PDB file of C-alpha atoms in Angstrom:
ATOM      1  CA  MET A   1      74.587-137.580  73.671  1.00  0.00           C
ATOM      2  CA  VAL A   2      75.199-140.529  71.331  1.00  0.00           C
ATOM      3  CA  ASN A   3      72.152-142.041  69.635  1.00  0.00           C
ATOM      4  CA  SER A   4      71.422-145.391  71.244  1.00  0.00           C
ATOM      5  CA  CYS A   5      71.024-146.910  67.760  1.00  0.00           C
ATOM      6  CA  ALA A   6      74.509-145.834  66.679  1.00  0.00           C
ATOM      7  CA  SER A   7      76.699-148.794  65.952  1.00  0.00           C
ATOM      8  CA  SER A   8      79.592-150.016  63.852  1.00  0.00           C
ATOM      9  CA  ASP A   9      76.927-151.004  61.269  1.00  0.00           C
ATOM     10  CA  ASP A  10      75.848-147.352  61.056  1.00  0.00           C
ATOM     11  CA  ALA A  11      79.494-146.391  60.537  1.00  0.00           C
ATOM     12  CA  THR A  12      79.691-148.898  57.686  1.00  0.00           C
ATOM     13  CA  VAL A  13      76.627-147.283  56.090  1.00  0.00           C
ATOM     14  CA  ALA A  14      78.091-143.782  56.546  1.00  0.00           C
ATOM     15  CA  ILE A  15      81.407-144.856  54.985  1.00  0.00           C
ATOM     16  CA  ALA A  16      79.745-146.592  52.040  1.00  0.00           C
ATOM     17  CA  ALA A  17      77.444-143.618  51.416  1.00  0.00           C
ATOM     18  CA  ALA A  18      80.278-141.080  51.584  1.00  0.00           C
ATOM     19  CA  ARG A  19      82.435-143.174  49.257  1.00  0.00           C
ATOM     20  CA  ALA A  20      79.554-143.511  46.803  1.00  0.00           C
ATOM     21  CA  GLY A  21      79.187-139.741  46.725  1.00  0.00           C
ATOM     22  CA  ALA A  22      82.948-139.291  46.423  1.00  0.00           C
ATOM     23  CA  ASP A  23      83.063-141.676  43.461  1.00  0.00           C
ATOM     24  CA  VAL A  24      80.577-139.478  41.623  1.00  0.00           C
ATOM     25  CA  VAL A  25      82.384-136.261  42.517  1.00  0.00           C
ATOM     26  CA  ARG A  26      85.698-137.661  41.302  1.00  0.00           C
ATOM     27  CA  ALA A  27      84.201-139.118  38.113  1.00  0.00           C
ATOM     28  CA  MET A  28      82.526-135.830  37.153  1.00  0.00           C
ATOM     29  CA  TYR A  29      85.519-133.629  37.967  1.00  0.00           C
ATOM     30  CA  GLY A  30      86.613-131.482  35.044  1.00  0.00           C
ATOM     31  CA  GLN A  31      83.406-131.996  33.087  1.00  0.00           C
ATOM     32  CA  ARG A  32      81.269-129.147  31.815  1.00  0.00           C
ATOM     33  CA  LEU A  33      78.631-128.980  34.511  1.00  0.00           C
ATOM     34  CA  SER A  34      75.268-127.228  34.608  1.00  0.00           C
ATOM     35  CA  ARG A  35      74.737-124.864  37.529  1.00  0.00           C
ATOM     36  CA  ILE A  36      71.574-124.626  39.643  1.00  0.00           C
ATOM     37  CA  ASP A  37      71.178-121.156  41.112  1.00  0.00           C
ATOM     38  CA  LYS A  38      70.231-121.036  44.806  1.00  0.00           C
ATOM     39  CA  GLY A  39      70.317-117.232  45.131  1.00  0.00           C
ATOM     40  CA  ALA A  40      72.678-114.875  46.963  1.00  0.00           C
ATOM     41  CA  GLY A  41      75.580-116.097  44.849  1.00  0.00           C
ATOM     42  CA  ASP A  42      75.185-119.704  45.948  1.00  0.00           C
ATOM     43  CA  PHE A  43      74.727-122.557  43.492  1.00  0.00           C
ATOM     44  CA  ALA A  44      74.842-126.323  43.049  1.00  0.00           C
ATOM     45  CA  THR A  45      76.106-128.306  40.081  1.00  0.00           C
ATOM     46  CA  THR A  46      74.906-131.483  38.480  1.00  0.00           C
ATOM     47  CA  ALA A  47      77.747-133.193  40.364  1.00  0.00           C
ATOM     48  CA  ASP A  48      76.174-132.145  43.690  1.00  0.00           C
ATOM     49  CA  VAL A  49      72.812-133.564  42.592  1.00  0.00           C
ATOM     50  CA  GLU A  50      74.201-136.829  41.237  1.00  0.00           C
ATOM     51  CA  ALA A  51      76.432-137.378  44.257  1.00  0.00           C
ATOM     52  CA  GLU A  52      73.472-136.917  46.586  1.00  0.00           C
ATOM     53  CA  LYS A  53      71.488-139.457  44.587  1.00  0.00           C
ATOM     54  CA  ALA A  54      74.295-141.969  45.001  1.00  0.00           C
ATOM     55  CA  ILE A  55      74.509-141.336  48.742  1.00  0.00           C
ATOM     56  CA  LEU A  56      70.747-141.645  49.210  1.00  0.00           C
ATOM     57  CA  GLY A  57      70.772-144.882  47.279  1.00  0.00           C
ATOM     58  CA  VAL A  58      73.142-146.399  49.826  1.00  0.00           C
ATOM     59  CA  ILE A  59      71.223-145.084  52.836  1.00  0.00           C
ATOM     60  CA  ARG A  60      67.833-146.190  51.510  1.00  0.00           C
ATOM     61  CA  ALA A  61      69.104-149.673  50.731  1.00  0.00           C
ATOM     62  CA  ALA A  62      70.615-150.098  54.199  1.00  0.00           C
ATOM     63  CA  ARG A  63      68.250-148.010  56.332  1.00  0.00           C
ATOM     64  CA  PRO A  64      64.926-147.665  54.463  1.00  0.00           C
ATOM     65  CA  ASP A  65      63.041-146.393  57.503  1.00  0.00           C
ATOM     66  CA  ASP A  66      65.450-143.574  58.379  1.00  0.00           C
ATOM     67  CA  ALA A  67      64.779-139.932  57.503  1.00  0.00           C
ATOM     68  CA  VAL A  68      67.255-137.928  55.456  1.00  0.00           C
ATOM     69  CA  LEU A  69      68.008-134.207  55.185  1.00  0.00           C
ATOM     70  CA  GLY A  70      69.985-133.541  51.994  1.00  0.00           C
ATOM     71  CA  GLU A  71      71.671-130.338  50.921  1.00  0.00           C
ATOM     72  CA  GLU A  72      70.098-130.610  47.482  1.00  0.00           C
ATOM     73  CA  GLY A  73      66.950-132.745  47.983  1.00  0.00           C
ATOM     74  CA  GLY A  74      65.840-131.323  51.324  1.00  0.00           C
ATOM     75  CA  GLN A  75      63.882-133.252  53.952  1.00  0.00           C
ATOM     76  CA  GLN A  76      62.738-136.789  53.207  1.00  0.00           C
ATOM     77  CA  GLY A  77      60.848-138.472  56.018  1.00  0.00           C
ATOM     78  CA  ALA A  78      59.823-136.876  59.321  1.00  0.00           C
ATOM     79  CA  ALA A  79      61.934-133.917  60.346  1.00  0.00           C
ATOM     80  CA  ASP A  80      61.686-135.016  63.987  1.00  0.00           C
ATOM     81  CA  ALA A  81      62.548-138.650  63.301  1.00  0.00           C
ATOM     82  CA  VAL A  82      64.730-140.372  65.904  1.00  0.00           C
ATOM     83  CA  ARG A  83      67.108-141.465  63.143  1.00  0.00           C
ATOM     84  CA  GLN A  84      67.927-138.804  60.575  1.00  0.00           C
ATOM     85  CA  TRP A  85      70.868-138.690  58.169  1.00  0.00           C
ATOM     86  CA  LEU A  86      72.426-135.311  57.274  1.00  0.00           C
ATOM     87  CA  VAL A  87      73.935-135.270  53.807  1.00  0.00           C
ATOM     88  CA  ASP A  88      76.151-132.709  52.084  1.00  0.00           C
ATOM     89  CA  PRO A  89      77.154-134.375  48.802  1.00  0.00           C
ATOM     90  CA  LEU A  90      79.744-131.823  47.754  1.00  0.00           C
ATOM     91  CA  CYS A  91      81.089-129.354  50.316  1.00  0.00           C
ATOM     92  CA  GLY A  92      83.228-126.852  48.433  1.00  0.00           C
ATOM     93  CA  THR A  93      81.091-126.542  45.300  1.00  0.00           C
ATOM     94  CA  LEU A  94      82.721-123.268  44.245  1.00  0.00           C
ATOM     95  CA  ASN A  95      86.161-124.853  44.577  1.00  0.00           C
ATOM     96  CA  TYR A  96      85.034-127.808  42.529  1.00  0.00           C
ATOM     97  CA  ALA A  97      83.383-125.721  39.816  1.00  0.00           C
ATOM     98  CA  VAL A  98      86.615-123.855  39.114  1.00  0.00           C
ATOM     99  CA  GLY A  99      88.807-126.972  39.098  1.00  0.00           C
ATOM    100  CA  ASN A 100      90.006-126.965  42.706  1.00  0.00           C
ATOM    101  CA  MET A 101      90.087-130.397  44.348  1.00  0.00           C
ATOM    102  CA  LEU A 102      89.608-129.138  47.932  1.00  0.00           C
ATOM    103  CA  VAL A 103      86.162-130.583  48.566  1.00  0.00           C
ATOM    104  CA  ALA A 104      84.449-133.027  50.928  1.00  0.00           C
ATOM    105  CA  VAL A 105      81.496-135.400  50.988  1.00  0.00           C
ATOM    106  CA  ASN A 106      79.722-135.359  54.352  1.00  0.00           C
ATOM    107  CA  VAL A 107      77.338-138.002  55.688  1.00  0.00           C
ATOM    108  CA  ALA A 108      76.211-138.113  59.331  1.00  0.00           C
ATOM    109  CA  LEU A 109      73.563-139.881  61.349  1.00  0.00           C
ATOM    110  CA  ARG A 110      72.349-137.232  63.777  1.00  0.00           C
ATOM    111  CA  ASP A 111      74.050-137.886  67.152  1.00  0.00           C
ATOM    112  CA  GLY A 112      75.689-141.033  65.795  1.00  0.00           C
ATOM    113  CA  ALA A 113      78.009-142.377  63.115  1.00  0.00           C
ATOM    114  CA  ALA A 114      79.501-140.081  60.489  1.00  0.00           C
ATOM    115  CA  ALA A 115      81.914-140.031  57.589  1.00  0.00           C
ATOM    116  CA  VAL A 116      83.797-137.348  55.695  1.00  0.00           C
ATOM    117  CA  ALA A 117      85.267-138.458  52.353  1.00  0.00           C
ATOM    118  CA  ASP A 118      87.979-136.707  50.359  1.00  0.00           C
ATOM    119  CA  PRO A 119      87.213-137.707  46.786  1.00  0.00           C
ATOM    120  CA  PHE A 120      90.732-137.034  45.526  1.00  0.00           C
ATOM    121  CA  SER A 121      92.994-138.358  48.292  1.00  0.00           C
ATOM    122  CA  GLY A 122      90.877-141.479  48.812  1.00  0.00           C
ATOM    123  CA  GLU A 123      90.694-140.822  52.546  1.00  0.00           C
ATOM    124  CA  VAL A 124      87.503-141.395  54.507  1.00  0.00           C
ATOM    125  CA  PHE A 125      87.467-139.979  58.035  1.00  0.00           C
ATOM    126  CA  PHE A 126      84.783-141.642  60.109  1.00  0.00           C
ATOM    127  CA  THR A 127      83.405-142.347  63.564  1.00  0.00           C
ATOM    128  CA  ASP A 128      81.031-144.907  65.029  1.00  0.00           C
ATOM    129  CA  GLY A 129      80.103-142.331  67.656  1.00  0.00           C
ATOM    130  CA  LYS A 130      82.860-143.432  69.996  1.00  0.00           C
ATOM    131  CA  THR A 131      86.229-143.509  68.209  1.00  0.00           C
ATOM    132  CA  ALA A 132      87.462-141.727  65.106  1.00  0.00           C
ATOM    133  CA  ARG A 133      89.508-143.319  62.340  1.00  0.00           C
ATOM    134  CA  VAL A 134      90.662-142.772  58.756  1.00  0.00           C
ATOM    135  CA  ARG A 135      90.477-145.345  56.004  1.00  0.00           C
ATOM    136  CA  TYR A 136      92.763-145.150  53.025  1.00  0.00           C
ATOM    137  CA  ASP A 137      92.254-146.915  49.721  1.00  0.00           C
ATOM    138  CA  GLY A 138      93.683-150.395  50.063  1.00  0.00           C
ATOM    139  CA  THR A 139      94.987-149.966  53.599  1.00  0.00           C
ATOM    140  CA  ASP A 140      93.757-150.642  57.139  1.00  0.00           C
ATOM    141  CA  ASP A 141      92.001-148.093  59.293  1.00  0.00           C
ATOM    142  CA  ALA A 142      94.171-145.823  61.413  1.00  0.00           C
ATOM    143  CA  LEU A 143      93.167-144.062  64.612  1.00  0.00           C
ATOM    144  CA  LEU A 144      92.892-140.296  64.261  1.00  0.00           C
ATOM    145  CA  THR A 145      95.266-138.383  66.551  1.00  0.00           C
ATOM    146  CA  PRO A 146      94.766-134.603  66.833  1.00  0.00           C
ATOM    147  CA  THR A 147      97.842-132.456  67.400  1.00  0.00           C
ATOM    148  CA  PRO A 148      98.498-128.698  67.221  1.00  0.00           C
ATOM    149  CA  ALA A 149     102.028-129.274  65.893  1.00  0.00           C
ATOM    150  CA  THR A 150     101.362-127.843  62.440  1.00  0.00           C
ATOM    151  CA  ARG A 151     100.195-124.470  63.883  1.00  0.00           C
ATOM    152  CA  LEU A 152      97.928-124.226  60.832  1.00  0.00           C
ATOM    153  CA  VAL A 153      94.461-122.828  61.528  1.00  0.00           C
ATOM    154  CA  ASP A 154      91.718-122.884  58.906  1.00  0.00           C
ATOM    155  CA  VAL A 155      89.358-119.913  59.056  1.00  0.00           C
ATOM    156  CA  ASN A 156      86.177-119.740  57.013  1.00  0.00           C
ATOM    157  CA  LEU A 157      85.847-116.309  55.445  1.00  0.00           C
ATOM    158  CA  ASP A 158      82.672-116.977  53.473  1.00  0.00           C
ATOM    159  CA  PRO A 159      79.562-114.839  54.156  1.00  0.00           C
ATOM    160  CA  PRO A 160      77.140-114.450  55.776  1.00  0.00           C
ATOM    161  CA  PHE A 161      78.634-112.971  58.958  1.00  0.00           C
ATOM    162  CA  PRO A 162      75.973-113.410  61.670  1.00  0.00           C
ATOM    163  CA  SER A 163      78.335-112.524  64.528  1.00  0.00           C
ATOM    164  CA  ALA A 164      79.538-109.204  63.046  1.00  0.00           C
ATOM    165  CA  PRO A 165      80.465-106.676  64.223  1.00  0.00           C
ATOM    166  CA  GLU A 166      81.522-108.473  67.444  1.00  0.00           C
ATOM    167  CA  PHE A 167      83.379-111.127  65.457  1.00  0.00           C
ATOM    168  CA  ARG A 168      84.766-111.094  61.954  1.00  0.00           C
ATOM    169  CA  ALA A 169      87.033-113.877  60.892  1.00  0.00           C
ATOM    170  CA  VAL A 170      89.224-111.541  58.881  1.00  0.00           C
ATOM    171  CA  ASP A 171      89.940-109.565  62.087  1.00  0.00           C
ATOM    172  CA  LEU A 172      91.176-112.759  63.792  1.00  0.00           C
ATOM    173  CA  LEU A 173      93.753-113.240  61.060  1.00  0.00           C
ATOM    174  CA  ALA A 174      95.141-109.762  61.765  1.00  0.00           C
ATOM    175  CA  HIS A 175      95.315-110.289  65.552  1.00  0.00           C
ATOM    176  CA  PRO A 176      98.968-109.853  66.677  1.00  0.00           C
ATOM    177  CA  GLU A 177      98.905-112.986  68.827  1.00  0.00           C
ATOM    178  CA  PHE A 178      97.408-115.051  66.015  1.00  0.00           C
ATOM    179  CA  ILE A 179     100.213-113.872  63.704  1.00  0.00           C
ATOM    180  CA  ALA A 180     102.784-114.779  66.359  1.00  0.00           C
ATOM    181  CA  ARG A 181     101.455-118.286  67.089  1.00  0.00           C
ATOM    182  CA  PHE A 182      99.607-119.613  64.067  1.00  0.00           C
ATOM    183  CA  ARG A 183      99.539-119.647  60.272  1.00  0.00           C
ATOM    184  CA  PRO A 184      96.158-119.111  58.560  1.00  0.00           C
ATOM    185  CA  ARG A 185      94.710-121.319  55.866  1.00  0.00           C
ATOM    186  CA  VAL A 186      91.453-120.848  53.952  1.00  0.00           C
ATOM    187  CA  VAL A 187      90.193-123.928  52.091  1.00  0.00           C
ATOM    188  CA  SER A 188      86.445-123.161  51.918  1.00  0.00           C
ATOM    189  CA  THR A 189      85.375-126.704  52.737  1.00  0.00           C
ATOM    190  CA  THR A 190      84.528-128.557  55.944  1.00  0.00           C
ATOM    191  CA  LEU A 191      87.223-131.092  54.962  1.00  0.00           C
ATOM    192  CA  ALA A 192      89.303-128.859  57.234  1.00  0.00           C
ATOM    193  CA  LEU A 193      87.360-130.147  60.259  1.00  0.00           C
ATOM    194  CA  ALA A 194      88.465-133.725  59.511  1.00  0.00           C
ATOM    195  CA  TRP A 195      92.007-132.405  59.146  1.00  0.00           C
ATOM    196  CA  VAL A 196      91.889-131.086  62.723  1.00  0.00           C
ATOM    197  CA  ALA A 197      90.939-134.595  63.897  1.00  0.00           C
ATOM    198  CA  ALA A 198      93.746-136.080  61.810  1.00  0.00           C
ATOM    199  CA  GLY A 199      96.438-133.729  63.082  1.00  0.00           C
ATOM    200  CA  LYS A 200      96.788-131.909  59.752  1.00  0.00           C
ATOM    201  CA  ARG A 201      95.426-128.700  61.274  1.00  0.00           C
ATOM    202  CA  ALA A 202      95.687-127.227  64.724  1.00  0.00           C
ATOM    203  CA  ALA A 203      92.204-125.705  64.602  1.00  0.00           C
ATOM    204  CA  TYR A 204      89.286-124.585  62.500  1.00  0.00           C
ATOM    205  CA  VAL A 205      87.148-121.472  63.063  1.00  0.00           C
ATOM    206  CA  THR A 206      83.902-120.479  61.372  1.00  0.00           C
ATOM    207  CA  ASP A 207      80.961-118.212  62.020  1.00  0.00           C
ATOM    208  CA  GLY A 208      77.404-119.474  61.605  1.00  0.00           C
ATOM    209  CA  ASP A 209      74.261-120.548  63.440  1.00  0.00           C
ATOM    210  CA  ALA A 210      73.150-123.975  64.717  1.00  0.00           C
ATOM    211  CA  LEU A 211      76.060-125.743  63.037  1.00  0.00           C
ATOM    212  CA  SER A 212      75.785-129.096  64.809  1.00  0.00           C
ATOM    213  CA  GLY A 213      72.520-129.753  62.979  1.00  0.00           C
ATOM    214  CA  SER A 214      73.836-128.527  59.653  1.00  0.00           C
ATOM    215  CA  VAL A 215      74.339-130.900  56.725  1.00  0.00           C
ATOM    216  CA  HIS A 216      77.631-129.085  56.099  1.00  0.00           C
ATOM    217  CA  PHE A 217      79.114-129.443  59.555  1.00  0.00           C
ATOM    218  CA  ALA A 218      77.518-132.394  61.369  1.00  0.00           C
ATOM    219  CA  ALA A 219      79.880-135.071  60.040  1.00  0.00           C
ATOM    220  CA  GLY A 220      83.058-133.091  60.675  1.00  0.00           C
ATOM    221  CA  ILE A 221      81.942-132.137  64.160  1.00  0.00           C
ATOM    222  CA  ALA A 222      81.200-135.782  64.992  1.00  0.00           C
ATOM    223  CA  VAL A 223      84.623-136.917  63.757  1.00  0.00           C
ATOM    224  CA  CYS A 224      86.388-134.151  65.714  1.00  0.00           C
ATOM    225  CA  ARG A 225      84.551-134.948  68.921  1.00  0.00           C
ATOM    226  CA  ALA A 226      85.238-138.667  68.660  1.00  0.00           C
ATOM    227  CA  ALA A 227      88.924-137.970  68.000  1.00  0.00           C
ATOM    228  CA  GLY A 228      89.142-135.993  71.254  1.00  0.00           C
ATOM    229  CA  CYS A 229      89.223-132.440  69.843  1.00  0.00           C
ATOM    230  CA  LEU A 230      87.691-129.603  71.813  1.00  0.00           C
ATOM    231  CA  VAL A 231      84.664-128.354  69.879  1.00  0.00           C
ATOM    232  CA  THR A 232      82.634-125.349  71.089  1.00  0.00           C
ATOM    233  CA  GLY A 233      80.684-122.343  69.970  1.00  0.00           C
ATOM    234  CA  PHE A 234      82.030-118.813  70.175  1.00  0.00           C
ATOM    235  CA  ASP A 235      80.850-118.589  73.762  1.00  0.00           C
ATOM    236  CA  GLY A 236      83.040-121.541  74.762  1.00  0.00           C
ATOM    237  CA  THR A 237      80.184-123.909  75.543  1.00  0.00           C
ATOM    238  CA  PRO A 238      79.708-127.281  73.803  1.00  0.00           C
ATOM    239  CA  ILE A 239      78.181-126.692  70.399  1.00  0.00           C
ATOM    240  CA  GLY A 240      74.537-127.648  70.138  1.00  0.00           C
ATOM    241  CA  GLU A 241      71.502-127.085  67.986  1.00  0.00           C
ATOM    242  CA  ALA A 242      71.426-123.451  69.044  1.00  0.00           C
ATOM    243  CA  GLY A 243      74.367-121.153  69.576  1.00  0.00           C
ATOM    244  CA  ARG A 244      76.656-119.372  67.199  1.00  0.00           C
ATOM    245  CA  GLY A 245      79.992-120.123  65.564  1.00  0.00           C
ATOM    246  CA  LEU A 246      82.406-123.015  65.803  1.00  0.00           C
ATOM    247  CA  VAL A 247      85.911-123.403  67.199  1.00  0.00           C
ATOM    248  CA  ALA A 248      87.335-126.904  66.783  1.00  0.00           C
ATOM    249  CA  ALA A 249      90.844-127.303  68.198  1.00  0.00           C
ATOM    250  CA  ALA A 250      93.276-130.167  68.522  1.00  0.00           C
ATOM    251  CA  ASP A 251      93.884-129.492  72.224  1.00  0.00           C
ATOM    252  CA  ASP A 252      92.795-127.323  75.145  1.00  0.00           C
ATOM    253  CA  GLU A 253      95.733-124.923  74.842  1.00  0.00           C
ATOM    254  CA  THR A 254      95.074-124.077  71.205  1.00  0.00           C
ATOM    255  CA  HIS A 255      91.354-123.685  71.894  1.00  0.00           C
ATOM    256  CA  GLY A 256      92.075-121.437  74.867  1.00  0.00           C
ATOM    257  CA  LEU A 257      94.417-119.212  72.846  1.00  0.00           C
ATOM    258  CA  LEU A 258      91.899-118.743  70.095  1.00  0.00           C
ATOM    259  CA  MET A 259      89.070-118.031  72.484  1.00  0.00           C
ATOM    260  CA  SER A 260      91.214-115.466  74.302  1.00  0.00           C
ATOM    261  CA  MET A 261      91.963-113.700  71.000  1.00  0.00           C
ATOM    262  CA  MET A 262      88.323-113.702  70.032  1.00  0.00           C
ATOM    263  CA  ARG A 263      87.234-112.296  73.415  1.00  0.00           C
ATOM    264  CA  GLY A 264      89.837-109.558  72.983  1.00  0.00           C
ATOM    265  CA  MET A 265      88.363-108.656  69.607  1.00  0.00           C
ATOM    266  CA  ARG A 266      84.919-108.183  71.191  1.00  0.00           C
ATOM    267  CA  SER A 267      86.114-106.031  74.080  1.00  0.00           C
TER     268      SER A 267
END
């Protein structure tokens, strides 16, 4: 259900915030960055922190009364606020830290506008809660058009694996029908979700819990839905606050094929 407060103005805020974060990520790329240990092998860098500060600066200036949940700064404002922004300032931190440019900046108003920025291509994929578009540096917005034509499917192989042993992403890649129909890609960033909406990927599959309310996934899910992609959990129902896993596909056929393979793995 779309937030009644969602509007083109919220989309403008989401785009500006995502671009502000992307500017920081791009400017700090290649620098010697301090790491902040989060435990279990996870970490942030000073680029994550500075990008989140830039994003929050935009949101606070435009929407001072809204709550924010940030990947690095945590909850600011009431957790049950009607209007809450979900911010992941640098999705793909490990990629970034080793000099890989496959990263994304995610900004989403819960149940409303959202933007996913690619700091290095200059693309910003966004939605006002109704339609999905991409904005390029110096060019007009273009409508996002999903298509399975590439046959490329991104699969997240990062731990943890909450659905194991019933589902392991690595097993899907070895499924004979997957090999016959698709070609796997592993980019380790939710930028891949925006690529499904844009027709650059046929689908994206990841394990995980309560992903629609996650700072990592909320923006990409919103863009995919607005573009007309089929987005569900592993059980095939629309993804919500609860539930497990995520399958985002460009069309019903691709989604059905992947779900059939996954059911076969569990039987």
